[in-house]
Short mmCIF file of C-alpha atoms in Angstrom, two decimals:
data_model
loop_
_atom_site.label_atom_id
_atom_site.label_comp_id
_atom_site.label_asym_id
_atom_site.label_seq_id
_atom_site.Cartn_x
_atom_site.Cartn_y
_atom_site.Cartn_z
CA MET A 1 19.32 -5.10 9.24
CA GLY A 2 17.57 -2.40 7.16
CA ARG A 3 14.33 -0.64 7.98
CA HIS A 4 12.12 -2.76 5.70
CA LEU A 5 13.34 -6.08 7.10
CA ASN A 6 13.21 -4.68 10.64
CA ARG A 7 9.61 -3.60 10.11
CA ALA A 8 8.74 -7.08 8.84
CA LYS A 9 10.54 -8.66 11.80
CA SER A 10 8.47 -6.54 14.23
CA HIS A 11 5.33 -8.24 12.91
CA PHE A 12 6.72 -11.67 12.06
CA GLY A 13 9.34 -12.33 14.73
CA THR A 14 12.61 -14.22 14.30
CA ASP A 15 11.65 -17.91 14.48
CA THR A 16 11.59 -19.23 10.89
CA ARG A 17 12.04 -22.94 11.64
CA GLY A 18 9.93 -25.24 9.48
CA LEU A 19 8.42 -22.47 7.35
CA LEU A 20 8.09 -22.93 3.58
CA GLU A 21 9.92 -26.25 3.72
CA GLY A 22 9.00 -29.26 1.62
CA GLY A 23 6.99 -29.03 -1.57
CA ARG A 24 7.91 -30.62 -4.86
CA TYR A 25 9.58 -27.90 -6.87
CA ALA A 26 12.16 -25.14 -6.79
CA LEU A 27 14.71 -27.03 -4.70
CA LEU A 28 18.39 -26.45 -5.39
CA HIS A 29 20.41 -29.34 -4.00
CA THR A 30 23.83 -28.20 -2.83
CA ARG A 31 26.34 -29.27 -0.25
CA SER A 32 27.65 -27.34 2.70
CA LEU A 33 31.26 -27.07 3.84
CA GLU A 34 30.41 -29.18 6.88
CA LEU A 35 32.01 -32.65 6.71
CA ASP A 36 29.56 -35.45 7.42
CA GLU A 37 31.83 -38.53 7.26
CA LEU A 38 34.68 -40.30 5.52
CA ARG A 39 33.75 -43.43 3.60
CA PRO A 40 35.35 -45.77 1.03
CA TYR A 41 35.37 -44.54 -2.55
CA VAL A 42 32.90 -46.22 -4.93
CA PRO A 43 32.80 -45.83 -8.73
CA GLY A 44 30.83 -42.75 -9.67
CA ASP A 45 32.01 -40.60 -6.75
CA ASP A 46 33.63 -37.27 -7.58
CA VAL A 47 37.40 -37.89 -7.47
CA ARG A 48 37.85 -34.30 -6.25
CA ASP A 49 36.34 -35.43 -2.91
CA ILE A 50 39.03 -38.07 -2.28
CA ASP A 51 40.92 -37.35 0.95
CA TRP A 52 44.40 -38.65 0.10
CA LYS A 53 45.89 -37.86 3.52
CA ALA A 54 43.12 -39.69 5.38
CA SER A 55 43.43 -42.62 2.95
CA ALA A 56 47.19 -42.88 3.65
CA ARG A 57 46.63 -42.75 7.41
CA SER A 58 43.96 -45.44 7.37
CA GLY A 59 46.53 -48.22 6.99
CA ASN A 60 44.42 -50.25 4.55
CA SER A 61 43.89 -50.33 0.81
CA ASP A 62 40.67 -48.28 0.87
CA VAL A 63 40.61 -44.89 -0.78
CA LEU A 64 38.53 -42.60 1.42
CA ILE A 65 36.17 -39.92 0.17
CA ARG A 66 34.78 -36.91 2.02
CA LYS A 67 31.00 -36.82 2.28
CA PHE A 68 29.53 -33.41 3.04
CA VAL A 69 26.22 -32.43 4.63
CA SER A 70 23.57 -31.97 1.95
CA GLU A 71 21.57 -28.77 1.87
CA LYS A 72 18.42 -27.80 0.05
CA HIS A 73 17.62 -24.27 -1.04
CA HIS A 74 14.55 -22.82 -2.62
CA LYS A 75 14.66 -20.52 -5.59
CA ILE A 76 11.81 -18.17 -4.72
CA LEU A 77 10.23 -15.64 -7.06
CA LEU A 78 7.89 -13.14 -5.45
CA VAL A 79 5.19 -11.70 -7.73
CA ALA A 80 3.61 -8.53 -6.36
CA ASP A 81 0.95 -6.06 -7.46
CA SER A 82 2.12 -2.44 -7.36
CA GLY A 83 -0.87 -0.94 -9.17
CA ARG A 84 -3.56 1.39 -7.88
CA ASN A 85 -5.36 -1.32 -5.89
CA VAL A 86 -2.51 -1.58 -3.37
CA SER A 87 -3.09 2.02 -2.27
CA ALA A 88 -6.50 0.98 -0.86
CA LEU A 89 -7.07 -0.01 2.75
CA ALA A 90 -7.12 -3.50 4.24
CA PRO A 91 -9.59 -4.44 7.03
CA SER A 92 -6.96 -3.34 9.59
CA ALA A 93 -7.04 0.19 8.06
CA GLU A 94 -3.42 -0.31 6.89
CA VAL A 95 -2.57 0.58 3.31
CA LYS A 96 -2.34 -2.68 1.41
CA ARG A 97 1.08 -1.93 -0.11
CA ASP A 98 2.49 -1.72 3.43
CA ILE A 99 1.11 -5.16 4.28
CA ILE A 100 2.49 -6.53 0.99
CA ALA A 101 5.95 -5.15 1.83
CA ASN A 102 5.76 -6.70 5.31
CA VAL A 103 4.69 -10.05 3.86
CA MET A 104 7.57 -10.06 1.39
CA GLY A 105 9.91 -9.00 4.20
CA ALA A 106 8.77 -11.96 6.30
CA ILE A 107 9.41 -14.32 3.38
CA GLY A 108 12.83 -12.71 3.08
CA LEU A 109 13.55 -13.47 6.75
CA ILE A 110 12.63 -17.11 6.13
CA ALA A 111 14.87 -17.19 3.04
CA LEU A 112 17.84 -15.70 4.90
CA ARG A 113 17.98 -18.61 7.33
CA ARG A 114 18.32 -21.13 4.49
CA SER A 115 20.32 -18.93 2.07
CA ASP A 116 17.48 -19.17 -0.44
CA GLU A 117 17.62 -17.17 -3.65
CA VAL A 118 14.83 -14.58 -3.88
CA GLY A 119 13.74 -12.50 -6.87
CA LEU A 120 10.80 -10.21 -7.48
CA VAL A 121 8.47 -9.31 -10.33
CA TYR A 122 6.18 -6.35 -9.68
CA GLY A 123 4.12 -3.99 -11.78
CA ASP A 124 0.67 -3.02 -13.01
CA ALA A 125 -1.31 -3.06 -16.26
CA ARG A 126 1.42 -1.01 -17.97
CA GLY A 127 4.12 -3.65 -17.53
CA SER A 128 6.39 -5.58 -15.19
CA VAL A 129 9.74 -5.01 -13.49
CA LEU A 130 12.12 -7.89 -12.72
CA ILE A 131 14.62 -7.94 -9.85
CA ARG A 132 16.80 -10.98 -10.43
CA SER A 133 17.20 -13.69 -7.80
CA ARG A 134 20.05 -13.35 -5.34
CA ARG A 135 20.85 -14.22 -1.76
CA GLY A 136 21.55 -12.07 1.25
CA GLU A 137 20.22 -9.35 3.49
CA THR A 138 21.44 -6.44 1.38
CA HIS A 139 19.69 -7.80 -1.70
CA LEU A 140 16.41 -8.31 0.17
CA GLU A 141 16.47 -4.83 1.68
CA SER A 142 17.09 -3.32 -1.76
CA LEU A 143 14.28 -5.40 -3.26
CA LEU A 144 11.81 -4.19 -0.62
CA ASP A 145 12.95 -0.59 -0.97
CA ARG A 146 12.43 -0.63 -4.74
CA TYR A 147 8.95 -2.11 -4.36
CA SER A 148 7.94 0.41 -1.67
CA HIS A 149 9.22 3.34 -3.69
CA HIS A 150 7.47 2.23 -6.88
CA SER A 151 4.14 1.26 -5.31
CA GLY A 152 3.99 4.53 -3.37
CA GLY A 153 4.27 6.65 -6.51
CA PRO A 154 2.04 7.21 -9.56
CA SER A 155 0.78 3.87 -10.81
CA GLY A 156 -1.41 2.30 -13.42
CA ALA A 157 -4.39 0.01 -12.96
CA SER A 158 -3.72 -3.21 -11.08
CA ASP A 159 -3.55 -6.28 -13.30
CA ILE A 160 -1.77 -9.16 -11.57
CA ALA A 161 -2.51 -11.34 -14.63
CA ALA A 162 -0.03 -9.18 -16.56
CA GLN A 163 2.74 -9.95 -14.06
CA LEU A 164 1.89 -13.66 -14.05
CA GLU A 165 1.91 -13.79 -17.83
CA TYR A 166 5.33 -12.11 -17.82
CA VAL A 167 6.64 -14.77 -15.44
CA ALA A 168 5.13 -17.57 -17.54
CA HIS A 169 7.09 -16.40 -20.61
CA ALA A 170 10.31 -15.28 -18.90
CA HIS A 171 10.97 -18.09 -16.40
CA ARG A 172 11.34 -21.64 -17.64
CA THR A 173 13.25 -23.04 -14.67
CA ARG A 174 11.15 -24.48 -11.88
CA LEU A 175 10.48 -21.98 -9.13
CA LEU A 176 8.54 -21.51 -5.95
CA LEU A 177 6.25 -18.63 -6.97
CA ILE A 178 4.72 -16.63 -4.13
CA VAL A 179 2.10 -14.16 -5.38
CA VAL A 180 1.19 -11.25 -3.08
CA SER A 181 -1.72 -9.10 -4.24
CA ASP A 182 -5.23 -8.01 -3.48
CA GLU A 183 -8.16 -10.27 -4.41
CA PRO A 184 -8.32 -10.15 -8.22
CA ASP A 185 -11.34 -10.68 -10.43
CA VAL A 186 -11.36 -14.01 -12.23
CA THR A 187 -10.72 -13.35 -15.93
CA PRO A 188 -9.75 -15.49 -18.93
CA GLU A 189 -6.32 -13.79 -18.90
CA LEU A 190 -5.74 -14.74 -15.27
CA GLU A 191 -6.84 -18.32 -15.90
CA ARG A 192 -4.57 -18.67 -18.93
CA ALA A 193 -1.55 -17.33 -17.04
CA LEU A 194 -2.13 -19.56 -14.01
CA GLN A 195 -2.57 -22.68 -16.11
CA GLN A 196 0.78 -22.00 -17.78
CA LEU A 197 2.51 -21.41 -14.44
CA THR A 198 1.15 -24.35 -12.46
CA ARG A 199 2.32 -26.79 -15.13
CA ARG A 200 5.91 -25.89 -14.28
CA HIS A 201 6.03 -24.12 -10.91
CA GLU A 202 4.68 -24.43 -7.39
CA VAL A 203 2.36 -21.45 -6.78
CA LEU A 204 1.37 -20.02 -3.40
CA TRP A 205 -0.90 -16.96 -3.26
CA LEU A 206 -1.13 -14.55 -0.32
CA LEU A 207 -4.25 -12.45 -0.84
CA ILE A 208 -4.45 -9.08 0.94
CA SER A 209 -8.10 -8.61 1.88
CA ASP A 210 -10.08 -5.46 1.09
CA MET A 211 -11.73 -3.23 3.61
CA PRO A 212 -15.47 -3.42 2.76
CA ALA A 213 -16.57 -0.58 0.52
CA ILE A 214 -19.61 -0.06 2.73
CA GLY A 215 -20.64 -1.43 6.09
CA GLY A 216 -17.15 -2.06 7.43
CA GLU A 217 -16.31 -1.93 11.13
CA GLN A 218 -13.69 0.77 10.59
CA GLN A 219 -16.04 3.07 8.72
CA ASP A 220 -18.32 5.86 9.89
CA ASP A 221 -21.06 7.55 7.90
CA ALA A 222 -18.58 9.21 5.53
CA ASP A 223 -18.50 8.27 1.86
CA GLY A 224 -15.80 5.86 0.73
CA PHE A 225 -13.41 6.10 -2.21
CA ASP A 226 -12.64 3.51 -4.89
CA VAL A 227 -8.93 3.77 -5.76
CA ALA A 228 -9.38 1.65 -8.90
CA THR A 229 -11.95 3.97 -10.52
CA GLY A 230 -11.38 7.25 -8.68
CA ARG A 231 -15.05 7.43 -7.74
CA PHE A 232 -16.66 8.02 -4.38
CA VAL A 233 -18.78 5.28 -2.81
CA LEU A 234 -21.86 6.43 -0.95
CA SER A 235 -22.07 5.54 2.73
CA GLU A 236 -24.32 2.93 4.30
CA ALA A 237 -26.43 5.71 5.80
CA VAL A 238 -27.26 6.97 2.29
CA LEU A 239 -27.60 3.61 0.53
CA GLY A 240 -29.69 1.85 3.19
CA PRO A 241 -29.84 -1.72 4.54
CA ARG A 242 -31.17 -3.34 1.35
CA VAL A 243 -28.26 -2.10 -0.74
CA LEU A 244 -25.84 -3.13 2.02
CA ALA A 245 -27.30 -6.65 2.09
CA ALA A 246 -27.05 -6.93 -1.71
CA TYR A 247 -23.44 -5.71 -1.61
CA ARG A 248 -22.48 -8.28 1.03
CA ALA A 249 -24.13 -11.07 -0.96
CA ALA A 250 -22.28 -10.03 -4.11
CA GLU A 251 -18.96 -9.94 -2.21
CA ALA A 252 -19.61 -13.41 -0.79
CA ARG A 253 -20.23 -14.74 -4.32
CA ARG A 254 -17.07 -13.05 -5.61
CA THR A 255 -14.99 -14.53 -2.80
CA ALA A 256 -16.42 -18.02 -3.33
CA ASN A 257 -15.78 -17.75 -7.07
CA LEU A 258 -12.13 -16.77 -6.50
CA ASP A 259 -11.62 -19.58 -3.98
CA SER A 260 -13.04 -22.15 -6.39
CA PHE A 261 -10.93 -20.78 -9.22
CA LEU A 262 -7.65 -20.96 -7.27
CA THR A 263 -8.45 -24.44 -5.94
CA ALA A 264 -9.29 -25.72 -9.42
CA ASN A 265 -5.94 -24.41 -10.67
CA ARG A 266 -3.99 -26.12 -7.85
CA VAL A 267 -2.98 -22.86 -6.18
CA ARG A 268 -2.61 -22.90 -2.40
CA PHE A 269 -3.73 -19.61 -0.89
CA THR A 270 -4.59 -17.72 2.25
CA ARG A 271 -5.97 -14.26 3.07
CA ILE A 272 -4.21 -11.65 5.17
CA GLY A 273 -6.11 -8.67 6.54
CA ALA A 274 -3.43 -7.12 8.77
CA SER A 275 0.32 -7.17 9.35
CA THR A 276 -0.38 -8.75 12.73
CA GLU A 277 -1.75 -11.83 10.90
CA ILE A 278 1.36 -12.43 8.79
CA ARG A 279 3.01 -14.99 11.05
CA THR A 280 -0.18 -17.00 11.62
CA LYS A 281 -1.00 -17.07 7.91
CA LEU A 282 2.52 -18.03 6.81
CA VAL A 283 2.56 -20.87 9.34
CA GLU A 284 -0.82 -21.97 7.99
CA ILE A 285 0.20 -22.03 4.33
CA SER A 286 3.58 -23.60 5.19
CA GLU A 287 1.79 -26.59 6.71
CA VAL A 288 -0.13 -27.07 3.47
CA TYR A 289 3.02 -26.61 1.37
CA ARG A 290 5.07 -29.04 3.47
CA HIS A 291 2.71 -31.90 2.57
CA ALA A 292 2.37 -30.92 -1.10
CA GLY A 293 4.95 -33.44 -2.30
#
């Protein structure tokens, strides 16, 4: 297993049973090579499944057909932000792009167990990149490597609405969409893209939380830095308690507005503030997803 999947496994573990199962959409119904039973042929059965040798041995007039174990696979499309916002810090003091890569790696580990197809769309305000859906460990490792390389280099402004709009126009087949990004501002563009997507696809959103700009537990009296604007943010010691209180109230309103927006658009979501939370949060959202249908 490659370094990206191994890093994800160190945070997520190896037990993937019951995760991201259920839901209403994005299921590919296939059959395994495992024989379930032999039963009499009935009109409508595929004649290619007739077992002529078993029929001859049965000693009666029945024509026997092989019935195989049915399997269900998801077709998963990850949608990830690789813009400037993912170079900021999460509450755990990890860089957000590292948590995003670990989250996508954990989803990849879940997909490997079921042989799910996984693709990826990532990008920023300048445009989107598509990695087509495939199965297998090598594909997943390559997908994670390309994302990590791109998000760690020069990037444009984050605009997850641009990636979602790309998906809405480029993907007509039903998919399980898993969005992994920071906490975006609610805009008309984001609302339009989500409304288009939720009419056709199942959408789960894993939000990577921000470290507070001021007043965070990890911070000292040093000034902060806003990666989106390139400006410094004065410290709590300079701004004072009244400004800190106003900032926290504004952040609470922004969070409540985003929660209401996602709920109104039928998007199931959770927040992740550290790689150590990935397993707990994926179990949590899987429980919600399992009962979605």
